[in-house]
CSV table of C-alpha atoms in Angstrom, one decimal:
chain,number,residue,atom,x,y,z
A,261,UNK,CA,0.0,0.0,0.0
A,262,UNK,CA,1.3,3.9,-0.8
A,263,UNK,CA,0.6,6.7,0.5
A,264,UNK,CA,-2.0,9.0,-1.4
A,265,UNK,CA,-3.0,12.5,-0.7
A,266,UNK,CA,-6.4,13.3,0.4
A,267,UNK,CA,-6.7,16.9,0.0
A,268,UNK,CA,-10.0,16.9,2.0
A,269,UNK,CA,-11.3,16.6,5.2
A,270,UNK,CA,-14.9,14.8,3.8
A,271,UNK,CA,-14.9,12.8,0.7
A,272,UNK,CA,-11.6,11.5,-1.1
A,273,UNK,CA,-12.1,8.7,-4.2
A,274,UNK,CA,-10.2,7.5,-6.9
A,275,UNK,CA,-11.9,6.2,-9.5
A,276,UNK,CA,-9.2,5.2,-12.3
A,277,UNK,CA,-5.3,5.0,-13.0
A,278,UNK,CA,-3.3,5.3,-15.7
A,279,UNK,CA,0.8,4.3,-15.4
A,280,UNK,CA,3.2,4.9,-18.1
A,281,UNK,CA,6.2,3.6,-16.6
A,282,UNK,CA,7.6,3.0,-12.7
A,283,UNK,CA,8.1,6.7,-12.3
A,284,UNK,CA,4.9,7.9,-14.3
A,285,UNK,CA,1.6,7.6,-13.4
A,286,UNK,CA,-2.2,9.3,-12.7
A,287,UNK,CA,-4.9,8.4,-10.7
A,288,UNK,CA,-7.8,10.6,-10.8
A,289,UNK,CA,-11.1,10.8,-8.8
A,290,UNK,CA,-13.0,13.6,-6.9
A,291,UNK,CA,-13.3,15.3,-3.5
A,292,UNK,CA,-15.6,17.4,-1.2
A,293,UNK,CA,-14.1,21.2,-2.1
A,294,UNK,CA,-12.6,22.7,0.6
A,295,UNK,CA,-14.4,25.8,0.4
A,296,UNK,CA,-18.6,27.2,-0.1
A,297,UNK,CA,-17.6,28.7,-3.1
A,298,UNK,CA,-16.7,25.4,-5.3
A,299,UNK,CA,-19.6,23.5,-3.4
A,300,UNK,CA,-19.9,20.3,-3.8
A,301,UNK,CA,-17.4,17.9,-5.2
A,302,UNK,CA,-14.3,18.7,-7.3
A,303,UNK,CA,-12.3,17.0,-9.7
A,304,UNK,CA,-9.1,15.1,-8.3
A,305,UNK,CA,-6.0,14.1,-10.2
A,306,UNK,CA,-2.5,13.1,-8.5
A,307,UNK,CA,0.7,11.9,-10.3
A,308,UNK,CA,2.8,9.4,-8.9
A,309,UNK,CA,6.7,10.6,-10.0
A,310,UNK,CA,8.3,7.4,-8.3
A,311,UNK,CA,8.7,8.0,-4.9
A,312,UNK,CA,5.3,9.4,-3.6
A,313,UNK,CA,1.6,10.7,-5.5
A,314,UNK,CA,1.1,14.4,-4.9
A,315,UNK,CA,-1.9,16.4,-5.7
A,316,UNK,CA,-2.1,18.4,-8.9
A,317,UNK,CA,-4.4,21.4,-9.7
A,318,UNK,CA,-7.2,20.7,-11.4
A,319,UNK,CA,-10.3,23.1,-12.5
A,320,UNK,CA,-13.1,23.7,-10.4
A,321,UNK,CA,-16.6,24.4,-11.7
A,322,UNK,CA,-18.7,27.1,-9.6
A,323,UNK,CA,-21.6,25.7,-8.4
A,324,UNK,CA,-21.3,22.5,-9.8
A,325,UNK,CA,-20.0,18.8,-8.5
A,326,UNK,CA,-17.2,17.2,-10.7
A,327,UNK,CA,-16.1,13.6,-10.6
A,328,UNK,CA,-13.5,12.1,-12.8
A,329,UNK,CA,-13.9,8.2,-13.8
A,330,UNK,CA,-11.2,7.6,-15.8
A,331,UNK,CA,-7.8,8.9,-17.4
A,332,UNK,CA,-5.5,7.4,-20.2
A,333,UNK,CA,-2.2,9.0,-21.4
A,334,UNK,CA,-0.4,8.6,-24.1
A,335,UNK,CA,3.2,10.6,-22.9
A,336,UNK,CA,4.2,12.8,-20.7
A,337,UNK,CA,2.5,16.2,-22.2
A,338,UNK,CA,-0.7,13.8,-23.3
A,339,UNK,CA,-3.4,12.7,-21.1
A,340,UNK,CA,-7.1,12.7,-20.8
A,341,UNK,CA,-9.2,11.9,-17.7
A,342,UNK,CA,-13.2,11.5,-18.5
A,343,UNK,CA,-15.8,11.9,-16.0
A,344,UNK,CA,-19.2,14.2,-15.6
A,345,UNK,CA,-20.3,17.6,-13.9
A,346,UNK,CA,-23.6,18.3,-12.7
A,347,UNK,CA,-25.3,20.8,-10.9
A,348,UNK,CA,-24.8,20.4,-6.7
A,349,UNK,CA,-27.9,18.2,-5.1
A,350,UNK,CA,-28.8,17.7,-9.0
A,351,UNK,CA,-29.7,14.2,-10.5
A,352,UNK,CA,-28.8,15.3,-14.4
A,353,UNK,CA,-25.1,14.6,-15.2
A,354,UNK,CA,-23.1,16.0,-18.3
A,355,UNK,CA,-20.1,14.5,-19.9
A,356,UNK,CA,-16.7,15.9,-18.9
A,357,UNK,CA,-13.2,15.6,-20.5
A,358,UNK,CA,-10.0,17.5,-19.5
A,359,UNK,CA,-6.5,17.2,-20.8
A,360,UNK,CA,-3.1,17.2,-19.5
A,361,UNK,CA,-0.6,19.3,-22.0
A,362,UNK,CA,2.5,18.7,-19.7
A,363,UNK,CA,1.9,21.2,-17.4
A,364,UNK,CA,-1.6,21.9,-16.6
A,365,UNK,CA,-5.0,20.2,-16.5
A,366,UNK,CA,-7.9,22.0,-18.8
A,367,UNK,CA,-11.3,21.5,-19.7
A,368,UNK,CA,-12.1,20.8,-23.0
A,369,UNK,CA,-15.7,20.9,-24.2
A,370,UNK,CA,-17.3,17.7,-25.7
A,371,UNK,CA,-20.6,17.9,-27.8
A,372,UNK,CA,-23.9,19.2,-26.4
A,373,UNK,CA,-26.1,16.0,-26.1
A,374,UNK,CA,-29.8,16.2,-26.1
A,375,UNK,CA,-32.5,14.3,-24.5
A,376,UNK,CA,-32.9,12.6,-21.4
A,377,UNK,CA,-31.2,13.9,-17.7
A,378,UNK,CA,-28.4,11.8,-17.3
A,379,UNK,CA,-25.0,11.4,-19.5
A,380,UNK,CA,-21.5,10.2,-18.6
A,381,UNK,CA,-18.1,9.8,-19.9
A,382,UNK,CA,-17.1,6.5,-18.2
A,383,UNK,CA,-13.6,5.1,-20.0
A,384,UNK,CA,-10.9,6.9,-22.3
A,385,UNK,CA,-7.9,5.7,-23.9
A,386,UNK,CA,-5.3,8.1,-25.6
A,387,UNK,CA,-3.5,6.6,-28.4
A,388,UNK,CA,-1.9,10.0,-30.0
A,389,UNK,CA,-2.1,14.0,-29.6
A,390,UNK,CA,-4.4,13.5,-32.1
A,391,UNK,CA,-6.3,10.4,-31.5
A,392,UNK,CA,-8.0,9.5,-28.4
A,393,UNK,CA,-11.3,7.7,-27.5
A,394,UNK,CA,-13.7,8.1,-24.5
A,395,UNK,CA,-17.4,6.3,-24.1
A,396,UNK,CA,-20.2,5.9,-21.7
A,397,UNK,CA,-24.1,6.7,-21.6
A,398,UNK,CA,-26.0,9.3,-23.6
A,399,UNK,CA,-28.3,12.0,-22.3
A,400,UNK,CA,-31.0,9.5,-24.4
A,401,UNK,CA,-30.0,6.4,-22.3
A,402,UNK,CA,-28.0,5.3,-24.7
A,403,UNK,CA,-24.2,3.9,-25.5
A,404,UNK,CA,-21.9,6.9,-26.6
A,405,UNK,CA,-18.7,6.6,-27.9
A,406,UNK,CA,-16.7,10.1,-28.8
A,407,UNK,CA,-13.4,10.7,-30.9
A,408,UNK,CA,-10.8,13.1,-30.3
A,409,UNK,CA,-8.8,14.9,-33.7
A,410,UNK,CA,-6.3,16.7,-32.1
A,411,UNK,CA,-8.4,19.8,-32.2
A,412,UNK,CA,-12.2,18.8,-30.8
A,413,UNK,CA,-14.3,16.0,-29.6
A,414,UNK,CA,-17.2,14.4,-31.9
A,415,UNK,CA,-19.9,12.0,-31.5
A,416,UNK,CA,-19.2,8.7,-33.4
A,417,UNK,CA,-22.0,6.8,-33.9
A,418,UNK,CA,-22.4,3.0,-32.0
A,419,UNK,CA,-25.0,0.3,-32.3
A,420,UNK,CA,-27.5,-0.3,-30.2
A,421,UNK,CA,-28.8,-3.6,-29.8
A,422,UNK,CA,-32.5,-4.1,-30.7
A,423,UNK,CA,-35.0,-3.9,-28.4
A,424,UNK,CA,-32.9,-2.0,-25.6
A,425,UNK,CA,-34.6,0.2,-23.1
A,426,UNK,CA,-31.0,1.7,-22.1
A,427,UNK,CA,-27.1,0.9,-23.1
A,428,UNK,CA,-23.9,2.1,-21.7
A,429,UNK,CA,-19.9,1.5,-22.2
A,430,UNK,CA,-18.1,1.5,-19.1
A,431,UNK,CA,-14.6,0.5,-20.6
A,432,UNK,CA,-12.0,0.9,-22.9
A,433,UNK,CA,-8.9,-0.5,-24.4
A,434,UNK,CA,-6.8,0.1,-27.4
A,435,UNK,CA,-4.0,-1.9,-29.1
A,436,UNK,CA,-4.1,0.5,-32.2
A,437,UNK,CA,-5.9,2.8,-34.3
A,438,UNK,CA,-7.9,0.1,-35.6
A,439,UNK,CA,-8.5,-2.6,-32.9
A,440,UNK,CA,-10.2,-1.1,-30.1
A,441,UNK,CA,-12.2,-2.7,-27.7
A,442,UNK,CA,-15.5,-1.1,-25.3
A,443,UNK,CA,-17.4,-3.1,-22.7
A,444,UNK,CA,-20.7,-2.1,-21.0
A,445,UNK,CA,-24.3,-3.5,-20.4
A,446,UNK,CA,-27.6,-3.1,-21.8
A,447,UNK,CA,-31.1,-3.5,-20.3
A,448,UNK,CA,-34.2,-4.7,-21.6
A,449,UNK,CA,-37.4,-5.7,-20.4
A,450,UNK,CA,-38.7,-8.5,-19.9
A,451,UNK,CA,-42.7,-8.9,-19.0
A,452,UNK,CA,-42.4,-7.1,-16.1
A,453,UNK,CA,-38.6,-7.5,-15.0
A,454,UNK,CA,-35.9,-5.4,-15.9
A,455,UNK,CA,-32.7,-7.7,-17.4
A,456,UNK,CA,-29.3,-6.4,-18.1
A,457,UNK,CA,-27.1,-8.3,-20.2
A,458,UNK,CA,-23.3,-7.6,-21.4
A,459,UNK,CA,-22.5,-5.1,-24.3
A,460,UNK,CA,-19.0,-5.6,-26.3
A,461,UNK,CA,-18.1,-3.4,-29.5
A,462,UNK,CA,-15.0,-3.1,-31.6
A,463,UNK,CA,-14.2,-0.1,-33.6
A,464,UNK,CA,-12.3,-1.3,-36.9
A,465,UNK,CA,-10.8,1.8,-38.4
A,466,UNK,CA,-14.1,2.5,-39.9
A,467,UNK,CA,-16.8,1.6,-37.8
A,468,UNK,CA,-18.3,0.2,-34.0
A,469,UNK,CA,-19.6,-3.0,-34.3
A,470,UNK,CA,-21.4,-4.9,-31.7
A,471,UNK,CA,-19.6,-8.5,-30.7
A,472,UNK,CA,-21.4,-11.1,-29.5
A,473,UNK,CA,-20.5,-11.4,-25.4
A,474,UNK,CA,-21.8,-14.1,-23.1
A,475,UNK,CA,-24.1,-13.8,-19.6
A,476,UNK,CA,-24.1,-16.1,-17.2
A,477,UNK,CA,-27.3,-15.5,-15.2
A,478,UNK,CA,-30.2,-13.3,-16.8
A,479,UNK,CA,-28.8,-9.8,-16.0
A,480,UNK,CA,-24.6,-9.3,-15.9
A,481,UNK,CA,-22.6,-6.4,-16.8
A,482,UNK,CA,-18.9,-5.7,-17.9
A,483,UNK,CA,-17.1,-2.8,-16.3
A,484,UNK,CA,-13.3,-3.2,-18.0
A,485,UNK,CA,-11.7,-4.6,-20.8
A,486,UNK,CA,-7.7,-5.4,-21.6
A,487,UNK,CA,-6.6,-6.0,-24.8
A,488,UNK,CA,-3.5,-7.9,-25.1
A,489,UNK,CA,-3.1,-9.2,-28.4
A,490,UNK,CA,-5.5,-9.6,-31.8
A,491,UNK,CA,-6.8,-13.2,-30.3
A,492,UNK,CA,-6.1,-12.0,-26.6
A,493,UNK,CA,-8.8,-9.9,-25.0
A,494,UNK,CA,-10.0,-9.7,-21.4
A,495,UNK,CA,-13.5,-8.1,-19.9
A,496,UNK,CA,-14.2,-8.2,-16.6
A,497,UNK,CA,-17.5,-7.3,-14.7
A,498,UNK,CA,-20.1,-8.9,-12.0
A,499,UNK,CA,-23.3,-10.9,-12.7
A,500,UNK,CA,-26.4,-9.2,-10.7
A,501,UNK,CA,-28.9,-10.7,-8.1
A,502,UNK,CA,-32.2,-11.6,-9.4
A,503,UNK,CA,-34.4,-11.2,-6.1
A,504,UNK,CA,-35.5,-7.8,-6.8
A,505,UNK,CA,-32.5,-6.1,-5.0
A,506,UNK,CA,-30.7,-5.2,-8.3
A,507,UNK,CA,-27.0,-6.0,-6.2
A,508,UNK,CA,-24.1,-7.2,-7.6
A,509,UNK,CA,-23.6,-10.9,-7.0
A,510,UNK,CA,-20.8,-12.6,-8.5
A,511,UNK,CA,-17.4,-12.0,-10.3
A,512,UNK,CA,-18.1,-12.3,-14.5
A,513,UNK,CA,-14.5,-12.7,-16.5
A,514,UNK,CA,-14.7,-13.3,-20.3
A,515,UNK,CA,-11.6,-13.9,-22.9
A,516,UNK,CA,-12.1,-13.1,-26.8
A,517,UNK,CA,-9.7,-15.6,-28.6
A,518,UNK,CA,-9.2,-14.2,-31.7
A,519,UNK,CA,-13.2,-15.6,-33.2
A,520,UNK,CA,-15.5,-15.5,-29.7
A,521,UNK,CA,-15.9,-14.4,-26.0
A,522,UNK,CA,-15.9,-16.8,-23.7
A,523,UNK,CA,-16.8,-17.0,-19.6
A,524,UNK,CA,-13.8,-18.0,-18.1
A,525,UNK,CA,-13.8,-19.0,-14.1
A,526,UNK,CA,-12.9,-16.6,-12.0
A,527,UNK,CA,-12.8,-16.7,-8.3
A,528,UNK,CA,-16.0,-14.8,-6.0
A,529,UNK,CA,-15.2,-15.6,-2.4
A,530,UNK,CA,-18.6,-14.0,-1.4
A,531,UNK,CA,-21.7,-12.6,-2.2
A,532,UNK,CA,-21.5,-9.3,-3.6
A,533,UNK,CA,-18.9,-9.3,-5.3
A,534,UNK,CA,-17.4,-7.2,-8.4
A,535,UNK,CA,-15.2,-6.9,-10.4
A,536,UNK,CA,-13.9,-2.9,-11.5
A,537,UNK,CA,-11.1,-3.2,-14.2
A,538,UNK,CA,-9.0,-5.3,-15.8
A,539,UNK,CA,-4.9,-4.6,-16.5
A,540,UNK,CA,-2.2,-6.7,-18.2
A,541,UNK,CA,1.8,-7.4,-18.0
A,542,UNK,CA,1.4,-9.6,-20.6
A,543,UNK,CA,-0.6,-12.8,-21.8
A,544,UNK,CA,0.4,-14.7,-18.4
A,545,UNK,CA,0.2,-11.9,-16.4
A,546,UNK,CA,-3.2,-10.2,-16.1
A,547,UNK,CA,-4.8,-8.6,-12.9
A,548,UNK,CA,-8.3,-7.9,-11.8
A,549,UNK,CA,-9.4,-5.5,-9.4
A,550,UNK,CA,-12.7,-5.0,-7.5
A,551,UNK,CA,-14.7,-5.3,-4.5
A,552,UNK,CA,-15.3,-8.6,-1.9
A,553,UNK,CA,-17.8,-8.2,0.7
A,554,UNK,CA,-16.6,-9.5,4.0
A,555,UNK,CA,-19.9,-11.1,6.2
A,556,UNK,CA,-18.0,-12.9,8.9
A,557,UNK,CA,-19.2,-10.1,11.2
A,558,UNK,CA,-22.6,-8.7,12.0
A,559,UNK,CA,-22.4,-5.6,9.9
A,560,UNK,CA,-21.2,-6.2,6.1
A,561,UNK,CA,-18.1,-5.0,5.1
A,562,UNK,CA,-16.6,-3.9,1.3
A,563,UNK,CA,-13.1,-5.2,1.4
A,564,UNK,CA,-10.7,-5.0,-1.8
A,565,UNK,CA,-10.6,-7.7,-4.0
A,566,UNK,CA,-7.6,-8.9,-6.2
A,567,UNK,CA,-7.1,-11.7,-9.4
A,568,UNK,CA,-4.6,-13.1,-11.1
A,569,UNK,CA,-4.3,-15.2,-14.4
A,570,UNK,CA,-1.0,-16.6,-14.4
A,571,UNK,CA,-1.7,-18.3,-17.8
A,572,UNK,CA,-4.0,-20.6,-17.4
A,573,UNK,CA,-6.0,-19.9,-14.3
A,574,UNK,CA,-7.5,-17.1,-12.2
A,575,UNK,CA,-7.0,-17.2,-8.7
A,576,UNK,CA,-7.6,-14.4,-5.6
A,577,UNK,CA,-4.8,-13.0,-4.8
A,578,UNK,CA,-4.5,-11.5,-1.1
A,579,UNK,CA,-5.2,-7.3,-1.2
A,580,UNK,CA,-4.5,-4.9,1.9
A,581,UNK,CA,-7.3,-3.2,3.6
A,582,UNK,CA,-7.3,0.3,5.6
A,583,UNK,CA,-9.4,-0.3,8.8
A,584,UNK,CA,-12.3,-2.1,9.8
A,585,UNK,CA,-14.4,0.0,7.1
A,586,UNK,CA,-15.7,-0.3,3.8
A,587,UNK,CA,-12.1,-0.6,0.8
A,588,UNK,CA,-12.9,-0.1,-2.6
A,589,UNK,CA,-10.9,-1.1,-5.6
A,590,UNK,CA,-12.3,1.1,-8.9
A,591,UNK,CA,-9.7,1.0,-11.5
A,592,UNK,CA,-6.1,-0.9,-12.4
A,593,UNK,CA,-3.4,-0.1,-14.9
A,594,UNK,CA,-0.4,-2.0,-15.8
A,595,UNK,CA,3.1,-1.5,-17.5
A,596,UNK,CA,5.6,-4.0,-18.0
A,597,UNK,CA,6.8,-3.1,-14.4
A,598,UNK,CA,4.1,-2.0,-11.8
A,599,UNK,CA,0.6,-2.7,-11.2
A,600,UNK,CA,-1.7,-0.4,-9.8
A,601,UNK,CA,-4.8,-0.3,-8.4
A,602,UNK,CA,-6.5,2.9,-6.9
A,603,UNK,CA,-10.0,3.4,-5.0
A,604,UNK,CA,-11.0,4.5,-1.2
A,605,UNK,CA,-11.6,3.3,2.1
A,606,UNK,CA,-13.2,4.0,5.2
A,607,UNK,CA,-16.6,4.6,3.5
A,608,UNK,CA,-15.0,7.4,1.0
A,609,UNK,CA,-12.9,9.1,3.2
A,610,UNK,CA,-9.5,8.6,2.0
A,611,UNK,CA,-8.1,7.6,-1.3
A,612,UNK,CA,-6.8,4.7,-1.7
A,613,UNK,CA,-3.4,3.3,-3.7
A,614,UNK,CA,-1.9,-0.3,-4.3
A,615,UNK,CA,1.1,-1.5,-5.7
A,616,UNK,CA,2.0,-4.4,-7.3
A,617,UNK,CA,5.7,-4.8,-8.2
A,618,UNK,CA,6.1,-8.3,-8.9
């Protein structure tokens, strides 16, 4: 476990990492602002330099809560963290993006979206200056995928399967230009009951594409993706309870080999359990992060759940926890080095930053 900084004295979270190499990294989330004029929550972003994370300005939006989900760079002077703003005490959410130039953070705008109240940038990945990606959920319920020039941010048009009541993409992962990789969920009804099943889509060069996924129980969704090689992919997610609850349930890990997804096993030592991102070292070394929860005493408690494929199997591997409250994992990144994995603990009170080093 490392250090992080929690600028404030309320609410600390980070939601996703993004490492370049042992002495480059970002993790970026949100916290409660530390004065009435910012209300609400403001964007977070710390960069680790290879001895210790340290907070770095970010912009504020009066009035307004900010929450960054994501970030992806591409080099030093070249990242993007994705997230929304909405108005403070508000339930209608709005797509942000802002960008890292080598020496400060900015926001830059992304299209106006019409429709319903609720719209979120959920993953990114930056492949160039000129190239990045970031999708989620449309202001009409819908998946949205958006595309970065170099100069401004479009709408690029994804399918939507048929007969969907609502779609979103929660992850993202690039190997190039033209193989890139988006993972979410979609819901439909059913009679009277709501069912959400898993949503993969590839972008060729040309076009999305939706690729058939696999569910195993009538409503799952995938939160990450890693894409290794052309017949090498990984998604990760949680299958969801089917008692009228609507909680997570078990851990859901699927592999494309190169012609279909697959479910793979994967380890759930509990009830309620998830699974938040997926990173990978290589093809024998991929890691899973997410949530466990622990019910040996008589109050639930999240604790942080780790995986490992080492080739040919997944397998828990064991995950430090701050306290006897609720630890979060919400994101992992990978180099050839380092693993990370960032979230919070003690029921979003501090950030939260593990290492992996092996």
């Amino acid at each position: 476990m490392i250090h992080s900084v929690d600028p404030s004295a309320g609410t600390n979270v980070l939601n996703g990492v993004a490492v370049r190499s042992s002495s480059d990294a970002w993790a970026v989330g949100q916290f409660t602002a530390p004065d009435q004029d910012d209300d609400g929550l403001n964007m977070l972003t710390e960069h680790w330099n290879g001895s210790r994370w340290s907070q770095v300005g970010a912009p504020a939006v009066l009035h307004q809560d900010e929450s960054l989900l994501a970030v992806s760079t591409s080099s030093a002077g070249d990242a993007w963290a994705v997230g929304f703003t909405k108005t403070v005490g508000a339930a209608g959410r709005f797509p942000l993006a802002v960008h890292w130039n080598g020496s400060a953070w900015t926001i830059v705008p992304t299209p106006t979206l019409s429709g319903g109240a609720k719209s979120t940038l959920n993953g990114v990945v930056a492949l160039s200056a000129s190239n990045a990606w970031a999708v989620g959920r449309g202001r009409n319920g819908a998946a949205l995928a958006e595309h970065w020039n170099g100069s401004a941010w479009s709408v690029v048009p994804v399918p939507i399967p048929a007969g969907a009541a609502s779609s979103q993409l929660s992850g993202i992962s690039a190997r190039s230009a033209s193989d890139i990789w988006a993972v979410g969920s979609v819901a439909t009804v059913v009679g009277t009951t709501v069912q959400t099943r898993t949503l993969v889509e590839h972008w060729n060069g040309a076009a999305w594409s939706i690729i058939t996924s696999r569910n195993a129980t009538s409503s799952n969704l995938l939160t990450g993706v890693a894409a290794v090689a052309a017949n090498n992919v990984w998604a990760v997610g949680y299958t969801i309870t089917t008692d009228g609850t609507n909680q997570p349930d078990k851990t859901l890990i699927e592999h494309w080999n190169g012609t279909s997804w697959s479910i793979v096993a994967s380890p759930s030592p509990a009830s309620n359990d998830t699974l938040a991102g997926v990173a990978a070292r290589s093809a024998g070394d991929v890691w899973a992060v997410g949530t466990r929860q622990d019910r040996s005493g008589p109050i639930p408690i999240d604790r942080t759940l780790t995986e490992h494929w080492n080739g040919s199997t997944w397998s828990v591997v064991a995950s430090p926890n701050v306290g006897g409250n609720d630890n979060l994992l919400n994101g992992v990144a990978a180099t050839t080095g380092d693993v990370w994995a960032v979230g919070s603990s003690d029921v979003f009170a501090h950030t939260l930053a593990l290492r992996e080093t092996g």
